[in-house]
Short mmCIF file of C-alpha atoms in Angstrom, two decimals:
data_model
loop_
_atom_site.label_atom_id
_atom_site.label_comp_id
_atom_site.label_asym_id
_atom_site.label_seq_id
_atom_site.Cartn_x
_atom_site.Cartn_y
_atom_site.Cartn_z
CA MET Z 1 -31.99 -80.68 -65.24
CA ARG Z 2 -31.13 -80.23 -61.69
CA GLY Z 3 -27.31 -80.71 -62.52
CA PHE Z 4 -27.90 -78.04 -64.82
CA LEU Z 5 -29.23 -75.71 -62.00
CA SER Z 6 -26.29 -76.39 -60.08
CA PHE Z 7 -23.70 -75.48 -62.54
CA LEU Z 8 -25.33 -72.05 -63.25
CA ILE Z 9 -25.35 -71.28 -59.57
CA ARG Z 10 -21.88 -72.05 -59.39
CA LEU Z 11 -20.85 -70.15 -62.61
CA CYS Z 12 -23.18 -66.93 -61.05
CA ILE Z 13 -21.58 -67.42 -57.80
CA GLY Z 14 -17.85 -67.88 -59.51
CA GLY Z 15 -18.89 -65.02 -61.69
CA GLY Z 16 -19.85 -62.36 -59.06
CA VAL Z 17 -16.85 -63.31 -56.81
CA ALA Z 18 -14.35 -62.70 -59.85
CA GLY Z 19 -16.28 -58.80 -60.34
CA LEU Z 20 -16.02 -58.17 -56.61
CA ALA Z 21 -12.39 -58.79 -56.78
CA PHE Z 22 -11.80 -57.09 -59.86
CA ALA Z 23 -13.65 -54.11 -58.70
CA CYS Z 24 -11.91 -53.88 -55.57
CA ASN Z 25 -8.57 -54.08 -57.58
CA ARG Z 26 -9.22 -51.24 -59.18
CA SER Z 27 -10.70 -48.98 -56.32
CA THR Z 28 -7.17 -49.37 -54.55
CA PRO Z 29 -4.67 -47.47 -55.94
CA THR Z 30 -1.25 -49.47 -55.98
CA LEU Z 31 2.18 -47.79 -55.95
CA ASP Z 32 2.69 -47.65 -59.49
CA ILE Z 33 -0.70 -45.75 -60.50
CA ALA Z 34 0.41 -41.87 -59.96
CA GLN Z 35 -2.16 -40.03 -57.79
CA LEU Z 36 -3.27 -36.68 -59.01
CA VAL Z 37 -2.15 -34.22 -55.92
CA LYS Z 38 -1.60 -30.45 -55.51
CA THR Z 39 1.42 -29.49 -54.04
CA THR Z 40 2.94 -26.57 -52.05
CA THR Z 41 6.08 -25.14 -51.13
CA VAL Z 42 6.91 -24.85 -47.49
CA HIS Z 43 7.84 -21.02 -46.32
CA ALA Z 44 9.52 -20.09 -43.01
CA HIS Z 45 7.17 -18.35 -40.78
CA VAL Z 46 8.15 -14.46 -40.49
CA GLY Z 47 6.61 -11.96 -37.55
CA ASP Z 48 5.24 -12.49 -34.06
CA PHE Z 49 3.02 -14.72 -32.92
CA SER Z 50 -0.34 -13.60 -31.77
CA VAL Z 51 -4.18 -14.67 -30.90
CA THR Z 52 -7.18 -12.87 -30.49
CA TYR Z 53 -10.52 -13.54 -28.87
CA PRO Z 54 -13.91 -11.94 -28.20
CA GLY Z 55 -14.09 -9.78 -24.93
CA ILE Z 56 -16.99 -7.72 -23.15
CA LEU Z 57 -15.98 -4.11 -21.65
CA LYS Z 58 -17.17 -4.06 -17.88
CA ALA Z 59 -16.18 -1.55 -14.89
CA ALA Z 60 -12.96 -2.18 -13.51
CA SER Z 61 -14.62 -1.73 -10.37
CA ASP Z 62 -17.87 -2.62 -9.78
CA VAL Z 63 -18.40 -2.41 -5.91
CA LYS Z 64 -20.95 -2.42 -3.79
CA LEU Z 65 -20.70 -0.40 -0.72
CA SER Z 66 -22.08 -0.78 2.55
CA PHE Z 67 -21.76 0.50 6.41
CA ARG Z 68 -19.40 -1.25 8.98
CA VAL Z 69 -22.10 -0.64 11.64
CA ALA Z 70 -25.91 -1.12 11.93
CA GLY Z 71 -28.43 1.56 12.39
CA PRO Z 72 -30.92 4.03 10.85
CA ILE Z 73 -29.88 5.63 7.85
CA HIS Z 74 -29.92 9.48 8.31
CA LYS Z 75 -29.19 10.71 5.11
CA ILE Z 76 -28.08 9.55 1.68
CA TRP Z 77 -26.19 12.42 -0.24
CA VAL Z 78 -25.96 11.23 -3.54
CA LYS Z 79 -27.98 10.30 -6.67
CA GLU Z 80 -28.09 7.25 -9.05
CA GLY Z 81 -25.59 8.25 -11.77
CA GLN Z 82 -24.11 11.14 -9.89
CA TYR Z 83 -20.27 11.62 -10.24
CA VAL Z 84 -18.15 11.64 -6.99
CA GLN Z 85 -14.85 12.40 -6.10
CA LYS Z 86 -12.98 9.85 -3.58
CA GLY Z 87 -13.59 10.62 -0.10
CA ALA Z 88 -16.64 12.27 -0.63
CA LEU Z 89 -19.54 11.63 2.00
CA LEU Z 90 -22.33 9.49 0.09
CA ALA Z 91 -24.53 8.49 3.25
CA GLN Z 92 -25.05 8.57 6.79
CA LEU Z 93 -26.50 6.80 9.58
CA ASP Z 94 -28.21 8.31 12.61
CA PRO Z 95 -25.08 8.75 14.81
CA ARG Z 96 -26.93 9.53 18.21
CA ASP Z 97 -25.81 6.30 19.92
CA TYR Z 98 -22.53 5.84 18.76
CA SER Z 99 -22.10 9.40 19.53
CA LEU Z 100 -22.99 8.40 23.48
CA GLN Z 101 -20.60 5.66 23.35
CA TYR Z 102 -17.88 7.39 22.22
CA GLU Z 103 -18.42 10.09 24.54
CA ALA Z 104 -18.71 7.67 27.47
CA ALA Z 105 -15.71 5.70 26.13
CA ALA Z 106 -13.63 9.12 26.03
CA ALA Z 107 -14.52 9.94 29.54
CA GLY Z 108 -13.66 6.36 31.05
CA TYR Z 109 -10.23 6.95 29.09
CA LYS Z 110 -9.46 10.21 30.58
CA GLN Z 111 -10.20 9.28 34.07
CA VAL Z 112 -8.42 5.74 33.96
CA LYS Z 113 -5.39 7.78 32.22
CA GLY Z 114 -5.46 9.92 35.01
CA GLU Z 115 -5.15 7.14 37.66
CA THR Z 116 -2.82 5.03 35.77
CA ASP Z 117 -0.25 7.68 34.68
CA ARG Z 118 0.19 8.66 38.64
CA ILE Z 119 0.71 4.88 39.56
CA ILE Z 120 3.20 4.81 36.63
CA GLU Z 121 5.17 7.56 37.96
CA LEU Z 122 5.12 6.18 41.62
CA TYR Z 123 6.55 3.13 39.83
CA ARG Z 124 9.83 5.07 38.31
CA THR Z 125 10.36 6.16 41.60
CA ASN Z 126 9.98 2.35 43.53
CA SER Z 127 6.81 3.70 45.39
CA VAL Z 128 4.59 1.07 44.08
CA SER Z 129 5.13 -2.51 43.41
CA GLU Z 130 5.73 -4.27 40.11
CA ASN Z 131 2.26 -6.15 40.00
CA ASP Z 132 0.22 -2.94 40.82
CA TYR Z 133 2.16 -1.02 37.70
CA ASP Z 134 1.30 -3.99 35.59
CA LYS Z 135 -2.12 -3.53 36.47
CA ALA Z 136 -2.13 0.04 35.90
CA VAL Z 137 -0.46 -0.41 32.42
CA ALA Z 138 -3.28 -3.23 31.26
CA ALA Z 139 -6.04 -0.90 32.47
CA GLN Z 140 -4.70 1.90 30.72
CA LYS Z 141 -4.88 -0.22 27.78
CA GLN Z 142 -7.99 -1.62 27.83
CA ALA Z 143 -9.27 2.00 28.18
CA TRP Z 144 -7.44 3.32 25.27
CA ALA Z 145 -8.71 0.40 22.80
CA LEU Z 146 -12.61 0.70 23.91
CA TYR Z 147 -11.86 4.53 23.41
CA HIS Z 148 -10.96 3.95 19.96
CA ALA Z 149 -13.10 1.65 19.09
CA ARG Z 150 -15.86 3.54 19.84
CA LEU Z 151 -14.44 6.58 18.05
CA ASN Z 152 -13.94 4.23 15.06
CA ALA Z 153 -17.84 3.37 15.18
CA LEU Z 154 -18.72 6.90 15.28
CA GLU Z 155 -16.41 7.23 12.16
CA ASP Z 156 -18.30 4.33 10.47
CA THR Z 157 -21.55 5.87 10.73
CA LYS Z 158 -20.29 7.71 7.66
CA LEU Z 159 -20.21 6.02 4.19
CA LYS Z 160 -17.20 7.34 2.09
CA ALA Z 161 -16.28 7.08 -1.88
CA PRO Z 162 -13.25 4.66 -1.69
CA PHE Z 163 -12.65 6.00 -5.37
CA SER Z 164 -13.76 8.36 -8.04
CA GLY Z 165 -16.23 7.46 -9.90
CA TYR Z 166 -20.22 7.28 -10.38
CA ILE Z 167 -22.74 5.94 -8.48
CA GLN Z 168 -24.54 3.17 -9.98
CA LYS Z 169 -27.52 1.87 -7.59
CA LYS Z 170 -29.07 3.14 -4.68
CA TYR Z 171 -30.40 0.12 -2.62
CA PHE Z 172 -32.10 1.73 0.21
CA SER Z 173 -33.68 5.43 1.09
CA GLY Z 174 -33.44 7.50 4.18
CA TYR Z 175 -34.63 6.44 7.56
CA GLU Z 176 -34.20 2.67 6.87
CA VAL Z 177 -32.68 0.72 9.36
CA VAL Z 178 -29.43 -1.49 7.61
CA ASN Z 179 -27.02 -3.67 9.29
CA GLN Z 180 -23.40 -4.16 9.02
CA GLY Z 181 -22.23 -5.42 5.63
CA ILE Z 182 -25.67 -4.56 3.89
CA PRO Z 183 -25.01 -3.04 0.49
CA VAL Z 184 -26.44 0.69 0.24
CA LEU Z 185 -24.64 1.90 -2.84
CA SER Z 186 -23.07 0.60 -5.82
CA MET Z 187 -20.27 2.47 -7.59
CA ILE Z 188 -18.49 2.22 -10.93
CA ASP Z 189 -14.77 2.76 -11.35
CA ASP Z 190 -14.24 5.94 -13.43
CA ASP Z 191 -10.47 5.34 -14.08
CA TYR Z 192 -10.53 2.05 -15.61
CA LEU Z 193 -12.47 -0.49 -17.61
CA GLU Z 194 -11.90 -4.35 -17.60
CA VAL Z 195 -12.25 -6.53 -20.50
CA ASN Z 196 -12.54 -10.16 -19.53
CA ALA Z 197 -11.63 -12.95 -22.44
CA ASP Z 198 -11.82 -16.73 -22.16
CA ILE Z 199 -8.47 -18.33 -22.92
CA PRO Z 200 -8.64 -22.31 -24.52
CA ALA Z 201 -6.40 -24.75 -22.56
CA GLU Z 202 -3.67 -24.58 -25.51
CA ASP Z 203 -2.85 -20.68 -24.58
CA PHE Z 204 -3.38 -21.29 -20.82
CA ILE Z 205 -0.25 -23.36 -20.75
CA ARG Z 206 1.77 -21.08 -22.26
CA SER Z 207 0.40 -17.78 -20.25
CA GLY Z 208 4.14 -17.70 -19.30
CA ASP Z 209 5.26 -16.40 -22.53
CA PHE Z 210 2.32 -13.40 -23.02
CA LEU Z 211 4.75 -10.59 -23.93
CA ASP Z 212 1.87 -7.73 -24.88
CA TYR Z 213 -2.01 -6.96 -24.98
CA ARG Z 214 -3.98 -4.84 -27.51
CA MET Z 215 -7.94 -4.39 -27.69
CA LYS Z 216 -10.22 -3.35 -30.70
CA VAL Z 217 -13.60 -2.13 -30.04
CA ASP Z 218 -16.38 -2.29 -32.42
CA VAL Z 219 -17.23 1.19 -32.36
CA TYR Z 220 -13.34 2.26 -32.85
CA PRO Z 221 -12.31 -0.59 -35.51
CA ASP Z 222 -9.51 1.45 -36.46
CA THR Z 223 -7.89 1.94 -32.90
CA LEU Z 224 -5.59 -0.23 -30.82
CA PHE Z 225 -6.22 0.38 -27.05
CA ALA Z 226 -3.20 -1.07 -24.78
CA LEU Z 227 -4.15 -3.44 -22.15
CA GLU Z 228 -2.72 -4.51 -18.67
CA PHE Z 229 -2.85 -8.08 -17.76
CA VAL Z 230 -4.68 -8.63 -14.19
CA GLU Z 231 -4.97 -12.17 -13.62
CA MET Z 232 -6.20 -15.50 -15.21
CA ASN Z 233 -8.58 -18.09 -13.64
CA GLN Z 234 -6.70 -21.27 -12.24
CA GLN Z 235 -9.74 -23.88 -12.82
CA ALA Z 236 -11.30 -24.16 -16.33
CA ASN Z 237 -15.37 -23.58 -16.94
CA PHE Z 238 -17.74 -25.60 -18.28
CA ASN Z 239 -16.33 -25.08 -21.50
CA GLN Z 240 -12.82 -25.69 -21.02
CA LEU Z 241 -12.03 -22.17 -21.15
CA PHE Z 242 -9.94 -20.06 -18.50
CA GLN Z 243 -11.05 -16.53 -17.98
CA ALA Z 244 -8.39 -13.89 -18.41
CA ARG Z 245 -8.92 -10.09 -17.17
CA PHE Z 246 -7.20 -7.18 -18.67
CA ARG Z 247 -7.84 -3.56 -17.79
CA MET Z 248 -7.28 -0.39 -19.41
CA LYS Z 249 -7.21 3.41 -18.43
CA ARG Z 250 -9.78 5.83 -19.72
CA SER Z 251 -9.48 8.23 -21.99
CA LYS Z 252 -11.41 11.37 -22.19
CA GLU Z 253 -10.68 11.54 -26.14
CA VAL Z 254 -12.61 8.31 -26.43
CA LEU Z 255 -16.11 7.29 -25.18
CA LEU Z 256 -16.06 3.70 -24.09
CA ALA Z 257 -18.71 1.97 -21.78
CA PRO Z 258 -19.02 -1.22 -20.27
CA GLY Z 259 -21.24 -3.61 -22.17
CA MET Z 260 -19.25 -2.59 -25.24
CA SER Z 261 -18.02 -5.60 -27.33
CA ALA Z 262 -14.32 -5.72 -27.82
CA SER Z 263 -11.69 -8.10 -29.16
CA VAL Z 264 -8.27 -8.68 -26.96
CA THR Z 265 -5.18 -9.73 -29.10
CA ILE Z 266 -2.20 -11.32 -27.04
CA GLN Z 267 1.00 -11.05 -28.50
CA TYR Z 268 3.62 -14.21 -27.55
CA LYS Z 269 7.35 -13.57 -26.99
CA PRO Z 270 9.41 -14.00 -29.98
CA VAL Z 271 11.17 -17.35 -30.32
CA ASN Z 272 14.40 -18.54 -31.46
CA GLU Z 273 13.24 -21.65 -33.45
CA LYS Z 274 12.66 -21.57 -37.08
CA PHE Z 275 8.96 -22.19 -37.72
CA SER Z 276 7.17 -23.33 -41.19
CA VAL Z 277 4.08 -22.48 -42.55
CA ILE Z 278 2.01 -24.83 -44.24
CA PRO Z 279 -1.95 -25.09 -45.42
CA ILE Z 280 -4.44 -27.31 -42.79
CA SER Z 281 -5.15 -29.29 -45.63
CA ALA Z 282 -1.72 -30.88 -45.87
CA LEU Z 283 -2.15 -32.51 -42.48
CA ILE Z 284 -2.87 -36.12 -41.86
CA GLU Z 285 -3.41 -37.63 -38.68
CA ASP Z 286 -2.15 -41.42 -37.57
CA ASP Z 287 -2.13 -42.75 -34.19
CA GLY Z 288 -2.41 -39.39 -32.77
CA ARG Z 289 0.50 -37.68 -34.59
CA SER Z 290 0.39 -35.28 -37.15
CA TYR Z 291 2.05 -35.65 -40.47
CA VAL Z 292 2.60 -34.74 -43.89
CA TRP Z 293 3.69 -36.16 -47.43
CA ARG Z 294 6.84 -34.93 -48.42
CA VAL Z 295 7.79 -34.71 -52.09
CA GLU Z 296 11.04 -36.12 -53.16
CA GLY Z 297 12.78 -38.07 -55.87
CA ASP Z 298 14.74 -36.26 -58.45
CA ASP Z 299 11.97 -35.64 -60.46
CA ARG Z 300 9.72 -34.84 -57.33
CA LYS Z 301 7.07 -37.79 -58.14
CA VAL Z 302 7.69 -39.95 -55.19
CA VAL Z 303 5.69 -39.18 -51.85
CA ARG Z 304 6.91 -39.88 -48.07
CA LYS Z 305 5.31 -39.58 -45.03
CA SER Z 306 6.94 -37.32 -42.71
CA PRO Z 307 6.12 -36.30 -39.25
CA VAL Z 308 5.82 -33.09 -37.95
CA GLU Z 309 4.79 -30.45 -34.52
CA VAL Z 310 2.11 -28.42 -34.79
CA TYR Z 311 2.57 -25.36 -32.89
CA GLN Z 312 -0.23 -22.80 -33.61
CA VAL Z 313 -3.48 -23.14 -35.74
CA GLN Z 314 -4.18 -20.23 -37.48
CA LYS Z 315 -7.74 -18.45 -38.22
CA ASP Z 316 -6.62 -17.81 -41.96
CA GLY Z 317 -6.77 -21.50 -42.65
CA THR Z 318 -2.47 -22.33 -42.42
CA VAL Z 319 -0.93 -24.14 -39.51
CA ILE Z 320 2.73 -23.28 -37.92
CA VAL Z 321 4.97 -26.11 -37.45
CA SER Z 322 7.58 -25.92 -35.21
CA ALA Z 323 9.44 -29.47 -36.46
CA GLY Z 324 9.84 -31.41 -39.02
CA LEU Z 325 9.98 -29.34 -42.26
CA GLN Z 326 11.84 -26.64 -43.81
CA ALA Z 327 11.69 -23.80 -46.03
CA GLY Z 328 11.91 -24.86 -49.53
CA ASP Z 329 10.37 -28.71 -48.73
CA VAL Z 330 7.50 -29.59 -51.39
CA ILE Z 331 4.81 -31.08 -49.91
CA VAL Z 332 1.22 -32.53 -50.85
CA SER Z 333 -1.35 -29.67 -49.81
CA ALA Z 334 -4.41 -31.43 -51.46
CA GLY Z 335 -5.37 -35.24 -52.00
CA ALA Z 336 -3.21 -36.37 -48.90
CA ASN Z 337 -5.55 -38.83 -47.72
CA GLY Z 338 -5.20 -41.40 -50.43
CA LEU Z 339 -1.79 -41.81 -51.16
CA LYS Z 340 0.79 -44.21 -49.70
CA GLU Z 341 4.39 -44.31 -48.17
CA GLY Z 342 6.51 -44.20 -51.78
CA GLN Z 343 3.68 -43.74 -54.08
CA LYS Z 344 4.27 -41.67 -57.24
CA ILE Z 345 2.23 -38.69 -57.79
CA ARG Z 346 0.91 -36.34 -60.86
CA VAL Z 347 0.85 -32.53 -59.89
CA LEU Z 348 -2.14 -30.84 -60.63
CA PRO Z 349 -1.00 -27.93 -62.72
CA PRO Z 350 -1.50 -24.84 -61.72
CA VAL Z 351 -4.81 -22.85 -62.82
CA ALA Z 352 -3.98 -19.91 -65.39
CA ALA Z 353 -4.46 -16.03 -64.00
CA SER Z 354 -6.63 -15.63 -67.48
CA ASN Z 355 -8.79 -19.09 -66.74
CA VAL Z 356 -11.02 -17.49 -63.82
CA GLY Z 357 -13.89 -20.35 -62.81
CA HIS Z 358 -11.95 -23.06 -64.93
CA LEU Z 359 -14.01 -22.09 -67.90
CA LEU Z 360 -11.12 -22.97 -70.57
#
């Protein structure tokens, strides 16, 4: 009885192993088994290269204005939202102390200049020593420097618009004391708008090939606006993106404002190489390289693994290839992952135009 049970166990184990081996052999296609795939013909890339990224409009110069000297505010002449011309007087400090200092420096310079001018004239007639002449020249320069420093300080009690634009914010009111460098007003440049776009590393390294820049704004979807490249950050942010700054000249015919959503299109320089376009589903990865299955043979029923150089992945699901393929080559576009080198294939027939939804 015990021997009979041992025989049954050995029989079950042997049968299980044989069944498992049979199942494995069935699941692994051989080179003689034709794999059903879909193919496509490689086309040459026609047209320029471009990429598009989202951006946000902002004021080209959102500047905080401050006095270069300290003192009590005498008056702020503008209101928030007011448009001002370049050079317009915006605010003024109480000039009393600076005016007294200027008058004292002006009087001192006048006196020193009169005395030193006489010594300089006597030196020309050899009536005074060279040492006295040097002292006179140095004294006159010191008095002149102090005079102009006091004059500049007096002028700096006036805060003027550095460009034409709008007053965005007032940080102080009249009669408050402010230190030098403390923002009193902020202005928005009315001549230009800026748009910032985050550029990935693959486009950052090709920034030398940037040729042209255009922008679309959501509120004007059918209008392309010309942009001027300003600069690009040389260090990536936390998302490994590099911020690029562009600007555009404002137009009176089109109303644009900071905060509007936009899309920035970067055009690349034309290249001489021949590029091909393939669907992204045709690519396979092996050891960090990109490959496709090229369909070869007289009857186009055998596949060969062919390395390719990917130049750019497009948003429409296609890939621009810079090397490894030529226009007219036939490659596997669906079912590529289950193939082996030299394997036979069967091409999936195209769907008839009248068979919408594969119902027939």
